[in-house]
Amino acid sequence: MLHKNLSVNEAGHLALAGMDTVELAKKYGTPLYLMDENRIRENCKIYIDAMRKYMGEGSRPIFASKACCFKRMYAIIAEMGMGTDIVSPGELYTANAAGFPMEEAFFHGNNKTDADIEYAMNVGIGHFIVDNQEELDAVNACALRRGLRQKILLRLTPGIDPHTQKKISTGKVDSKFGTAIETGQALELCKYALSLPGIELEGFHCHIGSQIFDYYPFRDAAEIMLRFIRTLLDACGHEIRTLNLGGGFGVRYVENDPVVDYEANIRGLAEEIRRICAELSIRQPDILMEPGRSIVADSGMTLYTVGSVKTITGYKSYVSVDGGMTDNIRYALYESDYTALLANRPKDPADFCATIAGRCCESGDIIQEDVMLPRPVRGDTLAVLVTGAYNYAMASNYNRIPRPPVVMIRDGDDYIAVRKESYEDLCRNDM
Ligand SMILES: *Cc1c(COP(=O)(O)O)cnc(C)c1O
């Protein structure tokens, strides 16, 4: 099957990490997010081990928690000894509430408010990833009021186009994120940062995009960033010791996507980084990477119950499920590919072409178009695979639909990581 934690069991049902998904759908109801905790841990370990082994002791992955954010998730990441990215005070709050060690957190975002900056310093965040000069001034001012020097990385745009989808490409010179190297603004910003008493410029950051299936775009970005490290060394005598290359390694959502060997890619990237550093005569900085989807995506799946099946003669057939864009908005946002199958009879011949629709009052509320399934009937359990990233995290209450629960599977057991929202939850803040 698509990933090794998926199988068909003796009952002929789809299983995730050996657990019968149809039974879990009965137990918890649908829609239901399932996540395979062991898979998450294995994915973390691939990055941790490969980065340490090939890129040196101080090199390590940082989980981009925007991909999947709730307390239990931060607890797992902390147990794995990984740091985390956070991009908003809400994520920061959640991590802190989960007992995440704040010195291992990196605060991202292209527009942190003064209140956000105060709050992050209150909880003792390790690093700010500073996007621009206004923010640098604000962080400096806040640090000085507290009599401390705040460690930062500067987010720079290397001017790379990884040829992924436009909406998830972020490293180009005209991106809304970061400060451009190409225009000379990055060097000016570095000089300015070095003049500020409340700022400790520890490193650089770049993030070129997502769904990248091999390390070549990362190598190109690393080369530009390492050259810039050399430039700064020559211009100011300041040595950058941390280079964060961002996230973005791809994930196999459908059979047509390649299988990504993260370990081999990290090894290949490490060799290139060593070579470039030697060419530039600089010490290799510690390398950080920020995987998001490749940590969590293949741990997850979403289960739905099929409702109406409607064929528009001569056109198409809609299979409506009891969830939709409120739990998975990615097809509506970027036409993301997903694999769907009937969890209660995955082996039946898939001879029916279905457009899977949600229950929201929006024509764009589609989970996937033109997928081949066994002809579904009301009451079937429909599984959408590889939904561990950017599904729960992007879920909404549109049409006052409560968010589904997140159930984790661990060592043959299941437990609730996030409770199902109730109708009272929906009205909690209504006056
Ligand atoms: C979104 C994002 C990531 C994670 O990207 P994935 O494709 O999920 O690995 C990492 N770093 C930054 C700065 C991001 O914006």
mmCIF file of N, CA, C and O in Angstrom, residues 27 67 197 308 366 373:
data_model
loop_
_atom_site.group_PDB
_atom_site.id
_atom_site.type_symbol
_atom_site.label_atom_id
_atom_site.label_comp_id
_atom_site.label_asym_id
_atom_site.label_seq_id
_atom_site.Cartn_x
_atom_site.Cartn_y
_atom_site.Cartn_z
ATOM 1 N N LYS A 27 -16.251 3.091 17.063
ATOM 2 C CA LYS A 27 -16.009 3.460 18.458
ATOM 3 C C LYS A 27 -16.079 4.972 18.674
ATOM 4 O O LYS A 27 -16.653 5.434 19.662
ATOM 5 N N ALA A 67 2.112 22.355 10.978
ATOM 6 C CA ALA A 67 1.585 21.194 10.244
ATOM 7 C C ALA A 67 0.580 20.408 11.078
ATOM 8 O O ALA A 67 -0.334 19.776 10.520
ATOM 9 N N PRO A 197 22.458 46.257 20.642
ATOM 10 C CA PRO A 197 22.921 45.615 21.883
ATOM 11 C C PRO A 197 21.971 44.531 22.415
ATOM 12 O O PRO A 197 22.396 43.664 23.173
ATOM 13 N N SER A 308 -25.031 10.543 0.760
ATOM 14 C CA SER A 308 -25.692 10.405 -0.535
ATOM 15 C C SER A 308 -24.684 10.151 -1.650
ATOM 16 O O SER A 308 -23.555 10.626 -1.620
ATOM 17 N N ILE A 366 -14.849 20.205 -1.843
ATOM 18 C CA ILE A 366 -14.510 18.939 -2.481
ATOM 19 C C ILE A 366 -13.269 18.393 -1.795
ATOM 20 O O ILE A 366 -12.323 19.141 -1.525
ATOM 21 N N LEU A 373 -13.215 4.240 -6.987
ATOM 22 C CA LEU A 373 -13.617 3.534 -5.766
ATOM 23 C C LEU A 373 -14.520 2.374 -6.164
ATOM 24 O O LEU A 373 -15.105 2.394 -7.244
#
